C-alpha atoms as an extended CHARMM CRD file, in Angstrom:
* protein
*
       157  EXT
         1         1  MET       CA            -58.9820000000        5.7610000000      -67.2100000000  PROA      1               0.0000000000
         2         2  LYS       CA            -57.7760000000        6.6420000000      -63.7220000000  PROA      2               0.0000000000
         3         3  THR       CA            -54.2040000000        5.9070000000      -62.7260000000  PROA      3               0.0000000000
         4         4  GLU       CA            -52.2950000000        6.0260000000      -59.4700000000  PROA      4               0.0000000000
         5         5  SER       CA            -48.5510000000        5.9580000000      -59.0450000000  PROA      5               0.0000000000
         6         6  LEU       CA            -46.6290000000        4.9150000000      -55.9810000000  PROA      6               0.0000000000
         7         7  GLU       CA            -42.9700000000        5.2620000000      -55.0710000000  PROA      7               0.0000000000
         8         8  ILE       CA            -41.7450000000        2.5190000000      -52.7060000000  PROA      8               0.0000000000
         9         9  ASP       CA            -38.5990000000        2.9790000000      -50.6250000000  PROA      9               0.0000000000
        10        10  GLU       CA            -36.4990000000        0.1930000000      -49.0360000000  PROA      10              0.0000000000
        11        11  ARG       CA            -39.1480000000       -0.4980000000      -46.3670000000  PROA      11              0.0000000000
        12        12  PHE       CA            -40.1430000000       -3.7890000000      -48.0220000000  PROA      12              0.0000000000
        13        13  GLY       CA            -36.5990000000       -4.6020000000      -49.1150000000  PROA      13              0.0000000000
        14        14  GLN       CA            -34.3370000000       -3.3120000000      -51.8590000000  PROA      14              0.0000000000
        15        15  GLU       CA            -35.9860000000       -5.7540000000      -54.2830000000  PROA      15              0.0000000000
        16        16  TYR       CA            -39.2690000000       -3.7880000000      -54.2510000000  PROA      16              0.0000000000
        17        17  LYS       CA            -37.8230000000       -0.2710000000      -54.3000000000  PROA      17              0.0000000000
        18        18  GLY       CA            -39.0680000000        1.8530000000      -57.1870000000  PROA      18              0.0000000000
        19        19  ARG       CA            -42.0680000000        3.3020000000      -58.9780000000  PROA      19              0.0000000000
        20        20  TYR       CA            -45.3070000000        1.4200000000      -59.5400000000  PROA      20              0.0000000000
        21        21  VAL       CA            -48.1940000000        2.6350000000      -61.6750000000  PROA      21              0.0000000000
        22        22  PHE       CA            -51.6870000000        1.1780000000      -61.4290000000  PROA      22              0.0000000000
        23        23  GLN       CA            -54.5140000000        1.8330000000      -63.8710000000  PROA      23              0.0000000000
        24        24  GLU       CA            -58.2230000000        1.3100000000      -63.6320000000  PROA      24              0.0000000000
        25        25  MET       CA            -59.3030000000       -1.7280000000      -65.6360000000  PROA      25              0.0000000000
        26        26  THR       CA            -62.4690000000       -2.1360000000      -67.6360000000  PROA      26              0.0000000000
        27        27  TRP       CA            -65.7540000000       -3.3120000000      -66.1560000000  PROA      27              0.0000000000
        28        28  ALA       CA            -65.5840000000       -6.4610000000      -68.3140000000  PROA      28              0.0000000000
        29        29  LYS       CA            -62.0670000000       -7.3620000000      -67.1150000000  PROA      29              0.0000000000
        30        30  ARG       CA            -63.0090000000       -6.8900000000      -63.4590000000  PROA      30              0.0000000000
        31        31  ASN       CA            -66.1060000000       -9.0440000000      -63.8010000000  PROA      31              0.0000000000
        32        32  ARG       CA            -64.2680000000      -11.7680000000      -65.7330000000  PROA      32              0.0000000000
        33        33  ILE       CA            -61.7290000000      -12.0200000000      -62.9180000000  PROA      33              0.0000000000
        34        34  ILE       CA            -64.5240000000      -12.3800000000      -60.3490000000  PROA      34              0.0000000000
        35        35  GLN       CA            -66.4080000000      -14.9100000000      -62.4990000000  PROA      35              0.0000000000
        36        36  LYS       CA            -63.2410000000      -16.9500000000      -63.0990000000  PROA      36              0.0000000000
        37        37  HSD       CA            -62.7200000000      -17.4850000000      -59.3640000000  PROA      37              0.0000000000
        38        38  THR       CA            -66.3310000000      -17.8760000000      -58.2480000000  PROA      38              0.0000000000
        39        39  LYS       CA            -68.2800000000      -21.1470000000      -58.3610000000  PROA      39              0.0000000000
        40        40  TYR       CA            -72.0430000000      -21.0760000000      -58.7200000000  PROA      40              0.0000000000
        41        41  SER       CA            -74.6330000000      -23.7630000000      -58.0200000000  PROA      41              0.0000000000
        42        42  LYS       CA            -75.9850000000      -25.1270000000      -61.2970000000  PROA      42              0.0000000000
        43        43  ALA       CA            -79.3390000000      -25.7350000000      -59.6420000000  PROA      43              0.0000000000
        44        44  THR       CA            -79.9120000000      -22.4110000000      -57.8750000000  PROA      44              0.0000000000
        45        45  GLY       CA            -77.3470000000      -20.0110000000      -59.3350000000  PROA      45              0.0000000000
        46        46  GLU       CA            -76.2410000000      -19.1380000000      -55.7920000000  PROA      46              0.0000000000
        47        47  VAL       CA            -72.5500000000      -18.5990000000      -55.0860000000  PROA      47              0.0000000000
        48        48  GLU       CA            -71.0100000000      -21.7840000000      -53.6880000000  PROA      48              0.0000000000
        49        49  SER       CA            -67.4750000000      -20.5220000000      -53.2090000000  PROA      49              0.0000000000
        50        50  SER       CA            -65.1370000000      -17.7380000000      -54.1910000000  PROA      50              0.0000000000
        51        51  ASP       CA            -61.3300000000      -17.6020000000      -54.1690000000  PROA      51              0.0000000000
        52        52  PHE       CA            -60.8630000000      -14.1630000000      -52.6360000000  PROA      52              0.0000000000
        53        53  ILE       CA            -57.0640000000      -14.3020000000      -52.7140000000  PROA      53              0.0000000000
        54        54  ALA       CA            -56.9710000000      -15.1810000000      -56.4140000000  PROA      54              0.0000000000
        55        55  ILE       CA            -59.4630000000      -12.3910000000      -57.1790000000  PROA      55              0.0000000000
        56        56  GLN       CA            -57.3220000000       -9.8650000000      -55.2870000000  PROA      56              0.0000000000
        57        57  ALA       CA            -54.0710000000      -11.0650000000      -56.8730000000  PROA      57              0.0000000000
        58        58  GLU       CA            -55.4730000000      -10.9570000000      -60.4080000000  PROA      58              0.0000000000
        59        59  THR       CA            -57.0420000000       -7.5520000000      -59.7720000000  PROA      59              0.0000000000
        60        60  ILE       CA            -53.6630000000       -6.1910000000      -58.6520000000  PROA      60              0.0000000000
        61        61  TRP       CA            -51.8750000000       -7.8390000000      -61.5780000000  PROA      61              0.0000000000
        62        62  ALA       CA            -54.3760000000       -6.5630000000      -64.1640000000  PROA      62              0.0000000000
        63        63  SER       CA            -54.1270000000       -3.0370000000      -62.7250000000  PROA      63              0.0000000000
        64        64  LEU       CA            -50.3310000000       -2.9420000000      -62.4820000000  PROA      64              0.0000000000
        65        65  LYS       CA            -49.0770000000       -1.1410000000      -65.5890000000  PROA      65              0.0000000000
        66        66  GLU       CA            -45.5380000000       -0.1620000000      -64.5640000000  PROA      66              0.0000000000
        67        67  GLN       CA            -43.0580000000       -1.4980000000      -62.0340000000  PROA      67              0.0000000000
        68        68  PRO       CA            -39.2880000000       -1.2650000000      -61.5070000000  PROA      68              0.0000000000
        69        69  GLN       CA            -37.0800000000       -2.7040000000      -64.2830000000  PROA      69              0.0000000000
        70        70  THR       CA            -36.2410000000       -5.7310000000      -62.1270000000  PROA      70              0.0000000000
        71        71  LYS       CA            -39.9420000000       -6.7680000000      -62.3330000000  PROA      71              0.0000000000
        72        72  PRO       CA            -40.2700000000       -7.7860000000      -58.6580000000  PROA      72              0.0000000000
        73        73  ILE       CA            -44.0350000000       -8.3990000000      -58.9640000000  PROA      73              0.0000000000
        74        74  SER       CA            -45.6050000000      -11.2890000000      -60.8750000000  PROA      74              0.0000000000
        75        75  LEU       CA            -48.9770000000      -13.0000000000      -60.6370000000  PROA      75              0.0000000000
        76        76  GLU       CA            -47.2180000000      -16.0910000000      -59.2910000000  PROA      76              0.0000000000
        77        77  LYS       CA            -45.5650000000      -14.0330000000      -56.5670000000  PROA      77              0.0000000000
        78        78  LEU       CA            -48.8720000000      -12.3600000000      -55.6580000000  PROA      78              0.0000000000
        79        79  LEU       CA            -50.4450000000      -15.8150000000      -55.3190000000  PROA      79              0.0000000000
        80        80  GLY       CA            -47.4090000000      -17.3950000000      -53.6260000000  PROA      80              0.0000000000
        81        81  GLU       CA            -47.7870000000      -18.7440000000      -50.1290000000  PROA      81              0.0000000000
        82        82  ASP       CA            -44.1280000000      -19.5710000000      -49.5160000000  PROA      82              0.0000000000
        83        83  ILE       CA            -42.4100000000      -17.1240000000      -51.8410000000  PROA      83              0.0000000000
        84        84  GLY       CA            -44.6610000000      -14.1230000000      -52.1740000000  PROA      84              0.0000000000
        85        85  VAL       CA            -44.8260000000      -10.3950000000      -51.6050000000  PROA      85              0.0000000000
        86        86  PRO       CA            -44.6190000000       -8.9700000000      -48.0750000000  PROA      86              0.0000000000
        87        87  VAL       CA            -48.0470000000       -8.7430000000      -46.4210000000  PROA      87              0.0000000000
        88        88  GLU       CA            -48.0140000000       -4.9530000000      -45.9820000000  PROA      88              0.0000000000
        89        89  LEU       CA            -46.9700000000       -4.4310000000      -49.6060000000  PROA      89              0.0000000000
        90        90  GLY       CA            -49.7200000000       -6.7650000000      -50.8270000000  PROA      90              0.0000000000
        91        91  GLU       CA            -52.2310000000       -4.8900000000      -48.6960000000  PROA      91              0.0000000000
        92        92  LEU       CA            -51.0580000000       -1.5630000000      -50.0890000000  PROA      92              0.0000000000
        93        93  PHE       CA            -51.3690000000       -2.8540000000      -53.6590000000  PROA      93              0.0000000000
        94        94  SER       CA            -54.8340000000       -4.2750000000      -52.8500000000  PROA      94              0.0000000000
        95        95  LYS       CA            -55.9980000000       -0.9510000000      -51.4570000000  PROA      95              0.0000000000
        96        96  ILE       CA            -54.8960000000        0.9110000000      -54.5860000000  PROA      96              0.0000000000
        97        97  ALA       CA            -56.2980000000       -1.6650000000      -57.0260000000  PROA      97              0.0000000000
        98        98  ASN       CA            -59.6230000000       -1.8430000000      -55.1660000000  PROA      98              0.0000000000
        99        99  LYS       CA            -59.9140000000        1.9500000000      -55.0770000000  PROA      99              0.0000000000
       100       100  LEU       CA            -59.2400000000        2.2580000000      -58.7980000000  PROA      100             0.0000000000
       101       101  ASN       CA            -61.5010000000       -0.6170000000      -59.7930000000  PROA      101             0.0000000000
       102       102  GLY       CA            -64.5230000000        0.0310000000      -57.6370000000  PROA      102             0.0000000000
       103       103  MET       CA            -64.1240000000       -2.9090000000      -55.2740000000  PROA      103             0.0000000000
       104       104  SER       CA            -66.1570000000       -1.5400000000      -52.4150000000  PROA      104             0.0000000000
       105       105  HSD       CA            -66.1890000000       -2.7880000000      -48.8410000000  PROA      105             0.0000000000
       106       106  GLU       CA            -69.5490000000       -4.3550000000      -49.6780000000  PROA      106             0.0000000000
       107       107  ASP       CA            -68.0210000000       -6.2600000000      -52.6140000000  PROA      107             0.0000000000
       108       108  LEU       CA            -65.1870000000       -7.4850000000      -50.4020000000  PROA      108             0.0000000000
       109       109  ARG       CA            -67.5910000000       -8.4000000000      -47.5990000000  PROA      109             0.0000000000
       110       110  PHE       CA            -69.7410000000      -10.3560000000      -50.0750000000  PROA      110             0.0000000000
       111       111  LEU       CA            -66.6970000000      -12.2790000000      -51.3180000000  PROA      111             0.0000000000
       112       112  LEU       CA            -65.5420000000      -13.0170000000      -47.7650000000  PROA      112             0.0000000000
       113       113  GLU       CA            -69.0120000000      -14.2640000000      -46.8270000000  PROA      113             0.0000000000
       114       114  GLN       CA            -68.7190000000      -16.8510000000      -49.6060000000  PROA      114             0.0000000000
       115       115  LEU       CA            -65.6990000000      -18.4450000000      -47.9370000000  PROA      115             0.0000000000
       116       116  ASP       CA            -66.1840000000      -21.2680000000      -45.4690000000  PROA      116             0.0000000000
       117       117  GLU       CA            -64.8770000000      -20.6810000000      -41.9510000000  PROA      117             0.0000000000
       118       118  GLU       CA            -61.6150000000      -22.5600000000      -42.5170000000  PROA      118             0.0000000000
       119       119  SER       CA            -60.8300000000      -20.5580000000      -45.6760000000  PROA      119             0.0000000000
       120       120  ARG       CA            -61.6480000000      -17.2930000000      -43.8900000000  PROA      120             0.0000000000
       121       121  ILE       CA            -59.3190000000      -18.2430000000      -41.0230000000  PROA      121             0.0000000000
       122       122  GLN       CA            -56.5500000000      -19.1000000000      -43.5130000000  PROA      122             0.0000000000
       123       123  LEU       CA            -57.0470000000      -15.7330000000      -45.2120000000  PROA      123             0.0000000000
       124       124  PHE       CA            -56.9160000000      -13.8730000000      -41.8850000000  PROA      124             0.0000000000
       125       125  LYS       CA            -53.7990000000      -15.8690000000      -40.8920000000  PROA      125             0.0000000000
       126       126  SER       CA            -52.1260000000      -14.8290000000      -44.1360000000  PROA      126             0.0000000000
       127       127  PHE       CA            -52.7840000000      -11.1990000000      -43.1580000000  PROA      127             0.0000000000
       128       128  GLY       CA            -51.4570000000      -11.7900000000      -39.6120000000  PROA      128             0.0000000000
       129       129  PHE       CA            -54.8240000000      -11.3270000000      -37.8930000000  PROA      129             0.0000000000
       130       130  VAL       CA            -55.2360000000      -14.7480000000      -36.2330000000  PROA      130             0.0000000000
       131       131  LYS       CA            -53.5280000000      -15.9670000000      -33.0690000000  PROA      131             0.0000000000
       132       132  PRO       CA            -52.6160000000      -19.6530000000      -32.8420000000  PROA      132             0.0000000000
       133       133  SER       CA            -55.5910000000      -20.0380000000      -30.4740000000  PROA      133             0.0000000000
       134       134  GLY       CA            -57.8860000000      -18.7550000000      -33.2320000000  PROA      134             0.0000000000
       135       135  GLY       CA            -58.7130000000      -15.3300000000      -31.7770000000  PROA      135             0.0000000000
       136       136  LEU       CA            -58.5020000000      -12.2540000000      -33.9750000000  PROA      136             0.0000000000
       137       137  GLN       CA            -55.7090000000       -9.7960000000      -33.3870000000  PROA      137             0.0000000000
       138       138  HSD       CA            -53.8500000000       -7.1480000000      -35.2930000000  PROA      138             0.0000000000
       139       139  SER       CA            -50.2600000000       -8.1790000000      -35.8710000000  PROA      139             0.0000000000
       140       140  SER       CA            -47.5070000000       -5.9880000000      -34.5370000000  PROA      140             0.0000000000
       141       141  GLN       CA            -43.7710000000       -5.9820000000      -35.1370000000  PROA      141             0.0000000000
       142       142  ASP       CA            -41.2780000000       -6.3170000000      -32.2880000000  PROA      142             0.0000000000
       143       143  SER       CA            -39.3600000000       -3.3110000000      -33.5540000000  PROA      143             0.0000000000
       144       144  PRO       CA            -41.0700000000       -0.1440000000      -34.7000000000  PROA      144             0.0000000000
       145       145  GLN       CA            -40.9630000000        0.3700000000      -38.4340000000  PROA      145             0.0000000000
       146       146  LYS       CA            -39.8010000000        3.6100000000      -39.9030000000  PROA      146             0.0000000000
       147       147  PRO       CA            -42.4820000000        5.4060000000      -41.8570000000  PROA      147             0.0000000000
       148       148  SER       CA            -42.3830000000        4.7720000000      -45.5680000000  PROA      148             0.0000000000
       149       149  SER       CA            -41.6590000000        7.6510000000      -47.8450000000  PROA      149             0.0000000000
       150       150  ASN       CA            -44.3480000000        6.4780000000      -50.2310000000  PROA      150             0.0000000000
       151       151  SER       CA            -45.6780000000        9.2120000000      -52.3930000000  PROA      151             0.0000000000
       152       152  GLN       CA            -49.0300000000        8.5690000000      -53.9480000000  PROA      152             0.0000000000
       153       153  SER       CA            -50.5250000000       10.6190000000      -56.6910000000  PROA      153             0.0000000000
       154       154  SER       CA            -53.6610000000       10.1520000000      -58.6690000000  PROA      154             0.0000000000
       155       155  SER       CA            -54.3490000000       11.3570000000      -62.1190000000  PROA      155             0.0000000000
       156       156  THR       CA            -56.9800000000       10.7570000000      -64.7140000000  PROA      156             0.0000000000
       157       157  SER       CA            -56.3910000000       10.3500000000      -68.3710000000  PROA      157             0.0000000000
C-alpha cells in the first residue's frame, strides 16, 4: 500500500513538530467511513445528509500510521471545534489522506453538495473562507509566514 511521510517544523507550533507517516487504507475502510457519516432516505435511497468534517477527520486518522512520540494528533482533536489542530495543518493532512485514498475532487464535491447551506457556510468558516457578511474570501495572515521546511516523500510498499 502507498505511504507518504511528512516532516513538520515549528510552523504550527512546537507541539506538532516531527515526522508523520500516512498510509493508504483499504477500499472497505474508506467506504465504511463514508457510510458511517452519510444518511440515506429509507424511501428513495438518496443521500439526505453527510458529515463532511467527520469523514475527513476519520480518513486522516485511519491513514495516520506514525506521528511524533508526544502523539499530538487524535481523532478528538481532528474533530475538535474549540481545541483542535491548526487549520493549515488539518488541510495539509486532508490533502495527503485524500491523495492516498482516492478521494477525488468529484468525491469531495459530491459530499459538499449533500450539506445544507448553513452547514456548508459553517464548513467554509472553519477553513477561514467566509467573511462575517457571508461573502467568500481566502483568509490571509497579518504577518507573512515563513515557508515550512516540510519534506514530503512518497513510497510504495
